[in-house]
mmCIF file of C-alpha atoms in Angstrom:
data_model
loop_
_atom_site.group_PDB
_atom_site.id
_atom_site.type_symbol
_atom_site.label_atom_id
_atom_site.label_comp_id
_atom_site.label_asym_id
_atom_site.label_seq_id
_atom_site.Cartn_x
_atom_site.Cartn_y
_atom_site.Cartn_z
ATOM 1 C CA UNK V 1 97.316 98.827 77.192
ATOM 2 C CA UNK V 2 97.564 101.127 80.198
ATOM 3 C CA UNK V 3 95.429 103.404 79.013
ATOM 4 C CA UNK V 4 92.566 100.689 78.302
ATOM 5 C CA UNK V 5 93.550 99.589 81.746
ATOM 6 C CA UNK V 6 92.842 102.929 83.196
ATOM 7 C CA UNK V 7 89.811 103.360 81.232
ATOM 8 C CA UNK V 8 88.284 99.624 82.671
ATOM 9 C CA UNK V 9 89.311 100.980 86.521
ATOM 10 C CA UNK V 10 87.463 104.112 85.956
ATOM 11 C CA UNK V 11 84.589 102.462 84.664
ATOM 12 C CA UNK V 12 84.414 100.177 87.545
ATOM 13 C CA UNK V 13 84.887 102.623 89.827
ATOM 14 C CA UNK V 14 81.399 104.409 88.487
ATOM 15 C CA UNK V 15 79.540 101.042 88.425
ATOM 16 C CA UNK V 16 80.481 100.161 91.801
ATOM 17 C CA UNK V 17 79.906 103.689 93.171
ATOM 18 C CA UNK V 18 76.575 103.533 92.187
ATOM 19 C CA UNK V 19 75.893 100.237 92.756
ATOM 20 C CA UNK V 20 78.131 100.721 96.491
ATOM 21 C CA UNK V 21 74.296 99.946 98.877
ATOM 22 C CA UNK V 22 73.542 96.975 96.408
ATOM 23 C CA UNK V 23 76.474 95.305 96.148
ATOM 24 C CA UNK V 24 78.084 95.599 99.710
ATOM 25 C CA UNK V 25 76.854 92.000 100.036
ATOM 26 C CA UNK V 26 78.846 90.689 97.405
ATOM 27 C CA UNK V 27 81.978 92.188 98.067
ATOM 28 C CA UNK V 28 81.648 90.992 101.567
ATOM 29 C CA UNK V 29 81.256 87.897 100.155
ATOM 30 C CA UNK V 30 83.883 87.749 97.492
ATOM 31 C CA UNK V 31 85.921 89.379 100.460
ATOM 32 C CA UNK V 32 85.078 86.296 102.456
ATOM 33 C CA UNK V 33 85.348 83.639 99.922
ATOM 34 C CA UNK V 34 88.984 84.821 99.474
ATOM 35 C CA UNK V 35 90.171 85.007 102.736
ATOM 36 C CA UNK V 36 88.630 81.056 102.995
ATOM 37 C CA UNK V 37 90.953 80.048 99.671
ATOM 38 C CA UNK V 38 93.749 79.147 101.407
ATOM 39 C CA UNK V 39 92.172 76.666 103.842
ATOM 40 C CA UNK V 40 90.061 75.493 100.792
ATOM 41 C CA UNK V 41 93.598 74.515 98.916
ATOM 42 C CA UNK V 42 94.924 72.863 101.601
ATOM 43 C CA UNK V 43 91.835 70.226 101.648
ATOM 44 C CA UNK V 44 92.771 69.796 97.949
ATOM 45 C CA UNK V 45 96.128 68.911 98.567
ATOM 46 C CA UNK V 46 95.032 66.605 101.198
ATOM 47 C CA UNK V 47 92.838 64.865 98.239
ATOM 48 C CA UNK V 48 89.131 66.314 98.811
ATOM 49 C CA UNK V 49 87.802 67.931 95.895
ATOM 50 C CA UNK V 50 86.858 71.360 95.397
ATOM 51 C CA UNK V 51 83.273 70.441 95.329
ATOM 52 C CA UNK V 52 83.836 68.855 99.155
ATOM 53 C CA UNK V 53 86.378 71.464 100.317
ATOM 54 C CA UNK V 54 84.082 74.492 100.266
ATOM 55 C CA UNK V 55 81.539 73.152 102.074
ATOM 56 C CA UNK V 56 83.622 71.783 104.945
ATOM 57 C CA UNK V 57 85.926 74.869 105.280
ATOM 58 C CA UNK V 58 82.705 76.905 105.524
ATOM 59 C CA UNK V 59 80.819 74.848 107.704
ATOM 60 C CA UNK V 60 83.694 74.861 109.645
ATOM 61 C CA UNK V 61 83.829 78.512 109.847
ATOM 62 C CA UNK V 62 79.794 78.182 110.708
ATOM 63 C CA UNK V 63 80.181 75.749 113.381
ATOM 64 C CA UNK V 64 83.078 78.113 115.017
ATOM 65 C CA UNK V 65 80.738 81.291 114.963
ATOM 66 C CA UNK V 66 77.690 79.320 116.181
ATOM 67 C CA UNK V 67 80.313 78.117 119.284
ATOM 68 C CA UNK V 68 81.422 81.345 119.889
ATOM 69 C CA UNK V 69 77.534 83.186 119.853
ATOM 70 C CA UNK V 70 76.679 79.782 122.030
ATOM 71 C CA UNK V 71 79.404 80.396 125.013
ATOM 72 C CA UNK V 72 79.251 84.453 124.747
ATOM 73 C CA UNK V 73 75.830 85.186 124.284
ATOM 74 C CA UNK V 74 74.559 84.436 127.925
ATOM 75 C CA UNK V 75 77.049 86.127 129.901
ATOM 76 C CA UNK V 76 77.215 89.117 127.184
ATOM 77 C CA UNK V 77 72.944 89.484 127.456
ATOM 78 C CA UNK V 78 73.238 89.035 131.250
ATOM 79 C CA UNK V 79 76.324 91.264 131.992
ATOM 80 C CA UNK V 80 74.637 93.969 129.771
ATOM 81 C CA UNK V 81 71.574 93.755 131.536
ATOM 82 C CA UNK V 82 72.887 94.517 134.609
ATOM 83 C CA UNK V 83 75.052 97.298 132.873
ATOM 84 C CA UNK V 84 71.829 98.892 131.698
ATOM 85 C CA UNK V 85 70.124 98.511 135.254
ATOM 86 C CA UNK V 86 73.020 99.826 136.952
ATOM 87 C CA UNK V 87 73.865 102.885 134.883
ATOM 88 C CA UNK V 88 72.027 105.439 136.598
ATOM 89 C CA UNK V 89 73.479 104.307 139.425
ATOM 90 C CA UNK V 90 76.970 104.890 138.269
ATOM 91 C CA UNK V 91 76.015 108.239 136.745
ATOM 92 C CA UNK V 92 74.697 109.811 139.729
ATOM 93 C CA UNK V 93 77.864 108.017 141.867
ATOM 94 C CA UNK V 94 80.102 110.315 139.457
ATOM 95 C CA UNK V 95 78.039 113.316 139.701
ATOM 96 C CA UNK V 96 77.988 113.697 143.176
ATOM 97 C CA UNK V 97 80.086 115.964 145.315
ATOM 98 C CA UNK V 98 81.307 112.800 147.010
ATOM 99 C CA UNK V 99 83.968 109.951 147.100
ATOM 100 C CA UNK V 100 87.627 110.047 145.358
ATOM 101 C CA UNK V 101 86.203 110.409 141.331
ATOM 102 C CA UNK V 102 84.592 113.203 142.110
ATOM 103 C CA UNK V 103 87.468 114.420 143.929
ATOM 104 C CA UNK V 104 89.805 114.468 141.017
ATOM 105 C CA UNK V 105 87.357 115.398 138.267
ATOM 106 C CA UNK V 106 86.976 118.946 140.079
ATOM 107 C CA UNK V 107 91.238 118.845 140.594
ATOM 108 C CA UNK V 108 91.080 118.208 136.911
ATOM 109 C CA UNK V 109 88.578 120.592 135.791
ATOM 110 C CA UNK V 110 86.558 118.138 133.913
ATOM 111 C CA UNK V 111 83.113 118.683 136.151
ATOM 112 C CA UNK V 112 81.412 120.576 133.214
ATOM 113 C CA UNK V 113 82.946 118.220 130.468
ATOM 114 C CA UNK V 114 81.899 115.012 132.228
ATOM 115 C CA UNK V 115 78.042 116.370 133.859
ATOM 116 C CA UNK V 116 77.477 116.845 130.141
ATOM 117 C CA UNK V 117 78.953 113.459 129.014
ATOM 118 C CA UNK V 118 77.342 111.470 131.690
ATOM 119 C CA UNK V 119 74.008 112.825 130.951
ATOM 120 C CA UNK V 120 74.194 111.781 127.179
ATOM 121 C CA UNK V 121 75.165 108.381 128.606
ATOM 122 C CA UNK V 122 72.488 108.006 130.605
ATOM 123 C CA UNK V 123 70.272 109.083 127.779
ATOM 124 C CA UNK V 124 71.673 106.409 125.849
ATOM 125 C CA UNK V 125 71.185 103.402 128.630
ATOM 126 C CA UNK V 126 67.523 104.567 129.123
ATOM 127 C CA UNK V 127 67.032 104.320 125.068
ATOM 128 C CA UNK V 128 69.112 100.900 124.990
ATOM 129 C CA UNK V 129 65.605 98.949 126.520
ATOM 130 C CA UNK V 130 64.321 99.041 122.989
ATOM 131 C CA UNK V 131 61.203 97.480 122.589
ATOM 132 C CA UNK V 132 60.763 93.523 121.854
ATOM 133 C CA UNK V 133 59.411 93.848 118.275
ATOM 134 C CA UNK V 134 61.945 96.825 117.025
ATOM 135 C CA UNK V 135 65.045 94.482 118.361
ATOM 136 C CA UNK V 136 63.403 90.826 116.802
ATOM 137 C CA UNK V 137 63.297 93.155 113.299
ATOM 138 C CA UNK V 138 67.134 94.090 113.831
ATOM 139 C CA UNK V 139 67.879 90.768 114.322
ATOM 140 C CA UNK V 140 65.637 89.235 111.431
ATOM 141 C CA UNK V 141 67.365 92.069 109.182
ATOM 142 C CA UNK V 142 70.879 90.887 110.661
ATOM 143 C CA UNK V 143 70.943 87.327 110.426
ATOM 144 C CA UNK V 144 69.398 87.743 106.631
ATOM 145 C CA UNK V 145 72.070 89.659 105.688
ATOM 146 C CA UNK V 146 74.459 87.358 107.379
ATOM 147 C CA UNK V 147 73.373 84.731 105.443
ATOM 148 C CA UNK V 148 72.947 86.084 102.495
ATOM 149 C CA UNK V 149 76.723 86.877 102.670
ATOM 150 C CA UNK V 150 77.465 83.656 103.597
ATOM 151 C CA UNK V 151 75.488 81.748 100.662
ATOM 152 C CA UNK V 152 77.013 84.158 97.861
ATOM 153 C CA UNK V 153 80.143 83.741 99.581
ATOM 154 C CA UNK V 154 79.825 79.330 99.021
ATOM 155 C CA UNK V 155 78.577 80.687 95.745
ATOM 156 C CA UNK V 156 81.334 82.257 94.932
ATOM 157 C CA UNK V 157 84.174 79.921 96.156
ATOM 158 C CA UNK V 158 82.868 77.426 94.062
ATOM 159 C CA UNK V 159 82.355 78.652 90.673
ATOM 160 C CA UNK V 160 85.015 81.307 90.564
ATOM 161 C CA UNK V 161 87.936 79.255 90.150
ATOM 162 C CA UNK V 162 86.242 77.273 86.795
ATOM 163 C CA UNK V 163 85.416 80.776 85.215
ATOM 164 C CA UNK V 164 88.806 81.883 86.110
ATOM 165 C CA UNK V 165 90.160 78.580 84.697
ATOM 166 C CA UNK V 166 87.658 79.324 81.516
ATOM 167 C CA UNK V 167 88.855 83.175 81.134
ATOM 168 C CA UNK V 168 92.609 82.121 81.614
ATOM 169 C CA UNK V 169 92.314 79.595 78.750
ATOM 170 C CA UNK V 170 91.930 82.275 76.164
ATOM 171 C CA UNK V 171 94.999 83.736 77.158
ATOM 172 C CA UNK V 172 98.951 82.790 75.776
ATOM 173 C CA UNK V 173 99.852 80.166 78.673
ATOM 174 C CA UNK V 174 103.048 82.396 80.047
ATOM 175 C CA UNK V 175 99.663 85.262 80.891
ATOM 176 C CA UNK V 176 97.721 82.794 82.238
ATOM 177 C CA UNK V 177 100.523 81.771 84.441
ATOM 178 C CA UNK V 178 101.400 85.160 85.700
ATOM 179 C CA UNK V 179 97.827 85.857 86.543
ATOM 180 C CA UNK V 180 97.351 82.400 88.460
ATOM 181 C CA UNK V 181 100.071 83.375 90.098
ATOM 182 C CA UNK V 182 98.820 87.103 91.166
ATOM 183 C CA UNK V 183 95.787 86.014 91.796
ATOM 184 C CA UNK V 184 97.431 83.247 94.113
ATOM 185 C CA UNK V 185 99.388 85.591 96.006
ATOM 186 C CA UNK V 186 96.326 88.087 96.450
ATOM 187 C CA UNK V 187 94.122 85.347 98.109
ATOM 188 C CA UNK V 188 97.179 84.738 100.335
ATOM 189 C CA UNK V 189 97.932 88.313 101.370
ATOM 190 C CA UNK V 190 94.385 88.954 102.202
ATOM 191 C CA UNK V 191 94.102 85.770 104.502
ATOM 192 C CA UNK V 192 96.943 86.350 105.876
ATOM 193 C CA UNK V 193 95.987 89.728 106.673
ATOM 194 C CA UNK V 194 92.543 88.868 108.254
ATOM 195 C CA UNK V 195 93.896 86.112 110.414
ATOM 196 C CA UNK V 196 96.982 88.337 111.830
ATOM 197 C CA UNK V 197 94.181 91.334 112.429
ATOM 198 C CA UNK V 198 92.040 88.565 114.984
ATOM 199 C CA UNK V 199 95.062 87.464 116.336
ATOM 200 C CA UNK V 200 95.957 90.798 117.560
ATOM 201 C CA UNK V 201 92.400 91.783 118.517
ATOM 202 C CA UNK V 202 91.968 88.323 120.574
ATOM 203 C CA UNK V 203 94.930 89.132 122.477
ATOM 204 C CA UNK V 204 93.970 93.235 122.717
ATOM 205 C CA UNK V 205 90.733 91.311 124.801
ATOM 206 C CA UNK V 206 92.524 89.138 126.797
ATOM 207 C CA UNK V 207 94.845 91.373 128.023
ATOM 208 C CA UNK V 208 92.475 94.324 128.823
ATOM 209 C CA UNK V 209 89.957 91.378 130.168
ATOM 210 C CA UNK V 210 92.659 90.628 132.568
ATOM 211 C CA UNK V 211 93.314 93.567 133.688
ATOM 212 C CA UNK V 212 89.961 94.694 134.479
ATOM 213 C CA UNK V 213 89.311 91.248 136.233
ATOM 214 C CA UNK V 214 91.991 91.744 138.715
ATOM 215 C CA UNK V 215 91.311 95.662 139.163
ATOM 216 C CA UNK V 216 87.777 94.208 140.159
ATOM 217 C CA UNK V 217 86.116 96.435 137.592
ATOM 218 C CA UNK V 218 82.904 95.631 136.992
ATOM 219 C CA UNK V 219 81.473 94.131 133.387
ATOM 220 C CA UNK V 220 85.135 93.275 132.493
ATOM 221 C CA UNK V 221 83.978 89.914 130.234
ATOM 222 C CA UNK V 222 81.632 92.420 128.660
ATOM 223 C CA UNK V 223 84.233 95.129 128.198
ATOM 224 C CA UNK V 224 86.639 92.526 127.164
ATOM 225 C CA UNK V 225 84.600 90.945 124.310
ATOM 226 C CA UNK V 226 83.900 94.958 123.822
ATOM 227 C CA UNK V 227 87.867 95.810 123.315
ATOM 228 C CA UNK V 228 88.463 92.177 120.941
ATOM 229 C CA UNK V 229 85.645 93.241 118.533
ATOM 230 C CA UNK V 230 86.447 97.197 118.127
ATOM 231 C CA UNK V 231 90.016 96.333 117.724
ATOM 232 C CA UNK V 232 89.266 94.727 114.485
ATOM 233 C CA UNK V 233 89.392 98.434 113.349
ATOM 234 C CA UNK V 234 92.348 99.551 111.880
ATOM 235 C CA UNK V 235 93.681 102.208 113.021
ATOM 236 C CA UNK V 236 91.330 103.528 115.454
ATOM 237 C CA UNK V 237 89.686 100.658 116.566
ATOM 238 C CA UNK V 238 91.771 100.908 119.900
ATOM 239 C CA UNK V 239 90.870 104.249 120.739
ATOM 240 C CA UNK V 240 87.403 103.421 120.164
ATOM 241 C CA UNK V 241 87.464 100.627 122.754
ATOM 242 C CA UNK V 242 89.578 102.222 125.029
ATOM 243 C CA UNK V 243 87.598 105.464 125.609
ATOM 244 C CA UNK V 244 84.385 104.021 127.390
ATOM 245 C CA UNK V 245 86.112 100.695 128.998
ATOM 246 C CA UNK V 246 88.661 103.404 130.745
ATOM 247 C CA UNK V 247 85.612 105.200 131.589
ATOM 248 C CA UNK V 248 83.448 102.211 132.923
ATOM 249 C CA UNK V 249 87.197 101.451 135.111
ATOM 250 C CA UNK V 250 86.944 105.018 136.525
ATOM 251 C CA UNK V 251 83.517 104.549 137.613
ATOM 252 C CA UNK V 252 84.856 102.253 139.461
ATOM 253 C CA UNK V 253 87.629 103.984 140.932
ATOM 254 C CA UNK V 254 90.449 106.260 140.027
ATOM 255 C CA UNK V 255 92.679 103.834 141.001
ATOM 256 C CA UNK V 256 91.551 101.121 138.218
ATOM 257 C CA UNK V 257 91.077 103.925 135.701
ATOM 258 C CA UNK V 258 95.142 104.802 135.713
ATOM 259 C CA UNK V 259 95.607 101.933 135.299
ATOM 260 C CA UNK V 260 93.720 100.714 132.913
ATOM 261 C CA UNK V 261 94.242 103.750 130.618
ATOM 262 C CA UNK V 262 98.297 103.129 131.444
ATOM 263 C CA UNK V 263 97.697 99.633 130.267
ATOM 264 C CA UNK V 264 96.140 100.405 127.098
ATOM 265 C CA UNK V 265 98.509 102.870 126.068
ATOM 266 C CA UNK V 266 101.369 100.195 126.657
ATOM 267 C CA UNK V 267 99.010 97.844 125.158
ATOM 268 C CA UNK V 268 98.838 99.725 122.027
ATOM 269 C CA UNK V 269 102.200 100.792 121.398
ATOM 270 C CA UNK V 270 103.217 97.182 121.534
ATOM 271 C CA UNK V 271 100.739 96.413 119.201
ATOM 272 C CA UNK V 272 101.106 99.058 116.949
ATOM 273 C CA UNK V 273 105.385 98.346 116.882
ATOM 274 C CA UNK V 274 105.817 94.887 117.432
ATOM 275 C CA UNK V 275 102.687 92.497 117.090
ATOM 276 C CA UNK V 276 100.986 93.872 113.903
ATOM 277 C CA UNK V 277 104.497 94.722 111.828
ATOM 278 C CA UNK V 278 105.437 91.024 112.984
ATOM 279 C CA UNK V 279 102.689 89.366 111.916
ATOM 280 C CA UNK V 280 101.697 91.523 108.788
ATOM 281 C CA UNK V 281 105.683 91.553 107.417
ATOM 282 C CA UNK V 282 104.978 88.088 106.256
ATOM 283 C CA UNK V 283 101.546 88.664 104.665
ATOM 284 C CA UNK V 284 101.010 92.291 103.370
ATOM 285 C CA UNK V 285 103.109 95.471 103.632
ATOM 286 C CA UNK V 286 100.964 98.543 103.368
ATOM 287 C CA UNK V 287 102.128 102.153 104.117
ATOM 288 C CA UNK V 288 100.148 103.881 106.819
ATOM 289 C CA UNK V 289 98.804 106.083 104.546
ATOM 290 C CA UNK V 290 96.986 103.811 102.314
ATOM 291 C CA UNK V 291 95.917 102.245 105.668
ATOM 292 C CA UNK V 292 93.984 105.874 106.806
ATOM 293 C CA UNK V 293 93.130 105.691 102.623
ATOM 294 C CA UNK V 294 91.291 102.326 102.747
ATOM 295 C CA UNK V 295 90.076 102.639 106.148
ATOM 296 C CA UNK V 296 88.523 106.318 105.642
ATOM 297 C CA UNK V 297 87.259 105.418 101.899
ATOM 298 C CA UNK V 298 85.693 102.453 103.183
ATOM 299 C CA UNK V 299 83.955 104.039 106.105
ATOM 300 C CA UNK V 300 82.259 106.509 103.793
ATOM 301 C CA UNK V 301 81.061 103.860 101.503
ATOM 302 C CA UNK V 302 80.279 101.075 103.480
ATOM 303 C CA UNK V 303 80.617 102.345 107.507
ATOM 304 C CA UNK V 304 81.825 99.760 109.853
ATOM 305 C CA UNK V 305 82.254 97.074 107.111
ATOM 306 C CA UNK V 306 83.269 98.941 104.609
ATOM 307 C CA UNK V 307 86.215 99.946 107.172
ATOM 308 C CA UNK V 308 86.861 96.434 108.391
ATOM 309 C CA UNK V 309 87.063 95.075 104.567
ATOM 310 C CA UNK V 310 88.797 98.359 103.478
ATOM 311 C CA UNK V 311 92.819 97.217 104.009
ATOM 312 C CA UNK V 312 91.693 93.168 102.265
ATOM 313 C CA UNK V 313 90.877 95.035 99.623
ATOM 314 C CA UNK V 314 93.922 97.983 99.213
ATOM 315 C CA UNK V 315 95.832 94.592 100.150
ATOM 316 C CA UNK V 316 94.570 92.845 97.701
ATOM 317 C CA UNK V 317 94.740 96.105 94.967
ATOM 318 C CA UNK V 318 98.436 96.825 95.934
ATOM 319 C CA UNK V 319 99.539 92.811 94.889
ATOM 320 C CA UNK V 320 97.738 93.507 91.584
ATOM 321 C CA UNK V 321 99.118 96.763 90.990
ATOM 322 C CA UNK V 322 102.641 95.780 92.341
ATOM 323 C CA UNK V 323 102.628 92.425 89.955
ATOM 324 C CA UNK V 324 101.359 94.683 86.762
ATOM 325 C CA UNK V 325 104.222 97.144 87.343
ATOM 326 C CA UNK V 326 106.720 94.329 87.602
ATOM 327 C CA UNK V 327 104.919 92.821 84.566
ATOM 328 C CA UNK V 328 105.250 95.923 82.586
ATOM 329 C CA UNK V 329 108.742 96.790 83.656
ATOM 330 C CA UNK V 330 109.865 93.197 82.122
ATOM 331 C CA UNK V 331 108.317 93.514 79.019
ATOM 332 C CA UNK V 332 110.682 96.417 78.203
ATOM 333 C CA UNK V 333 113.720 94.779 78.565
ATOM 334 C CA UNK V 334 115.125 92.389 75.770
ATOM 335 C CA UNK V 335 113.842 88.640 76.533
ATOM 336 C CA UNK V 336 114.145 86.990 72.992
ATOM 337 C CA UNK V 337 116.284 86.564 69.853
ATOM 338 C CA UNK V 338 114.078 88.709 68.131
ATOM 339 C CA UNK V 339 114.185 92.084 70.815
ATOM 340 C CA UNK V 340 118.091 91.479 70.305
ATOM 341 C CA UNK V 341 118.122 91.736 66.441
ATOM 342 C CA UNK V 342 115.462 94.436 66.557
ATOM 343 C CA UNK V 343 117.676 96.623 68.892
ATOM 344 C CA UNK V 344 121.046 96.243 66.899
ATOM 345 C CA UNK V 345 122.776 98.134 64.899
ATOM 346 C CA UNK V 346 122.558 97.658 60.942
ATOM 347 C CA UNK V 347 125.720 97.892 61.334
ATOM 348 C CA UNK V 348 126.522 94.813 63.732
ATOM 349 C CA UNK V 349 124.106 92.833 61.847
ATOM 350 C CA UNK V 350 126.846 93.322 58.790
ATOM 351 C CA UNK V 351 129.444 92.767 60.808
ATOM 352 C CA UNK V 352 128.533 89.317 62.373
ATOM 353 C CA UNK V 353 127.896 88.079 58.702
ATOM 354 C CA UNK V 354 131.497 89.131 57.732
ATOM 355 C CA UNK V 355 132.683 87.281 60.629
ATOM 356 C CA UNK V 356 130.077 84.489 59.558
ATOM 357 C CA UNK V 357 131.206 83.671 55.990
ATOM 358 C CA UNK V 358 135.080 84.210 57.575
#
């Protein structure tokens, strides 16, 4: 059995390595339809049928990203904007032999470190102004995608269960039980998982937003929306949002950068100690190291997607794995009449019919 087992991993392993550029839109989706399962089961148990449920719990989730694109998307476009226009500006501010940032790059030695970093970010804002046609294309590509994901996702939420149901059927009913159940507690780890990862990131952007609001740094909705969204990362998302917002707050002035790098650090240690293992103890327990695993494994496959879906799915793996162990464990030990006489002595079978016909 475990070697089959083995064999059937492997196997998928190769199909979905090759198939890894193909099929990132369906795991995505399956990814997706999971994490809605939850919500989708508590319509049920309200009444509304499966058929019903989907829809609304996705339409839902629609509706929410549509609001969120609606509010954001004019500051974000204008703030940027005025990012991009006021760049260079910034740049050559920082490069100058002037003013207090300049003062304590040269105390710091950093002049050669940062002229060189500076001019690769002003390279960058002058290449940002892409032109009209080459950004409608990324967003025509994006928003396909997106809904392809989205569709398959429906697809998949629907139809699933019923050949799950089917496959289950042809199975002895105490299986078909334990795999409900697995399957069950999967679906709920992963959810949980997602929704305690946006909690965390939604406050990671309010409370860097804040700060840079009342440091009077520049952009801070921008670089607030910035720090939420790269957060989602595991690991190092919070590095990767923290380097360039601490940068944009030392633009502004020394002053603001302190203390918006001393806020992030506090930020993150709180985080990384007492948000995420309170919210994560009571949906999935994974040990750093198969965090770096999934995150790093599903960076190389799938880049940022692959490393935002990378823990659902080790999440998701470790229930399965952890249940099969368990499941293998128990079918060693004794659990019927028939293990008993199997595993006693000739001896003590003799014995209890001497005491028998006594």
């Amino acid at each position: 059995m475990i070697e089959g087992f083995t064999a059937l991993t492997l196997l998928l392993v190769v199909v979905a390595w090759n198939l890894r550029h193909l099929g990132i839109e369906v795991v995505v989706a399956v990814v997706l339809a999971v994490i809605a399962e939850p919500a989708v089961r508590a319509l049920k148990r309200l009444g509304m049928r499966r058929s019903m449920a989907v829809p609304v719990v996705f339409v839902t989730i629609l509706a929410l990203v549509a609001l969120l694109i609606f509010v954001l998307s004019q500051p974000l476009y204008s703030a940027g904007a005025k990012l991009i226009n006021e760049l260079p500006n910034l740049v050559a501010q920082a490069q100058s032999k002037k003013g207090q940032l300049s003062d304590l790059i040269h105390r710091l030695g950093l002049t050669q470190y940062i002229d060189a970093s500076l001019s690769k970010l002003a390279t960058l804002a002058g290449s940002a102004a892409k032109p009209a046609y080459v950004a409608a294309k990324g967003v025509v590509s994006t928003v396909a995608t997106l809904a392809t994901i989205f569709v398959l996702a429906i697809f998949v939420a629907l139809e699933a269960p019923e050949l799950i149901k089917a496959v289950l059927g042809q199975l002895s009913p105490a299986i078909s039980r334990r795999i409900s159940l697995m399957l069950s507690e999967t679906s709920t780890a992963v959810a949980g998982y997602v929704a305690g990862n946006v909690f965390t990131s939604l406050i990671a952007g309010i409370v860097i937003g804040l700060t840079l609001g009342l440091l009077g740094v520049p952009f801070a909705f921008v670089l607030a929306v910035w720090v939420a969204f790269v957060d989602l990362v595991p690991l190092v998302g919070g590095l990767l949002a923290g380097v360039p917002t601490v940068i944009v707050a030392f633009l502004h002035s020394p002053l603001a950068g302190l203390v918006s790098l001393v806020v992030f650090l506090i930020y993150q240690q709180i985080e990384n100690h007492l948000l995420s293992p309170l919210i994560m103890s009571k949906t999935v327990k994974l040990n750093p190291l198969w965090i770096l695993l999934a995150v790093l494994v599903g960076g190389q496959l799938a880049g940022v997607t692959g490393a935002l879906i990378g823990i659902p799915i080790a999440s998701a793996l470790q229930v399965v794995s952890r249940n099969l162990w368990r499941w293998r464990e128990e079918t060693k030990q004794p659990n019927s009449l028939e293990d008993l006489e199997l595993n006693t002595p000739q001896c003590g079978g003799d014995d209890i019919g001497d005491h028998e016909e006594d």
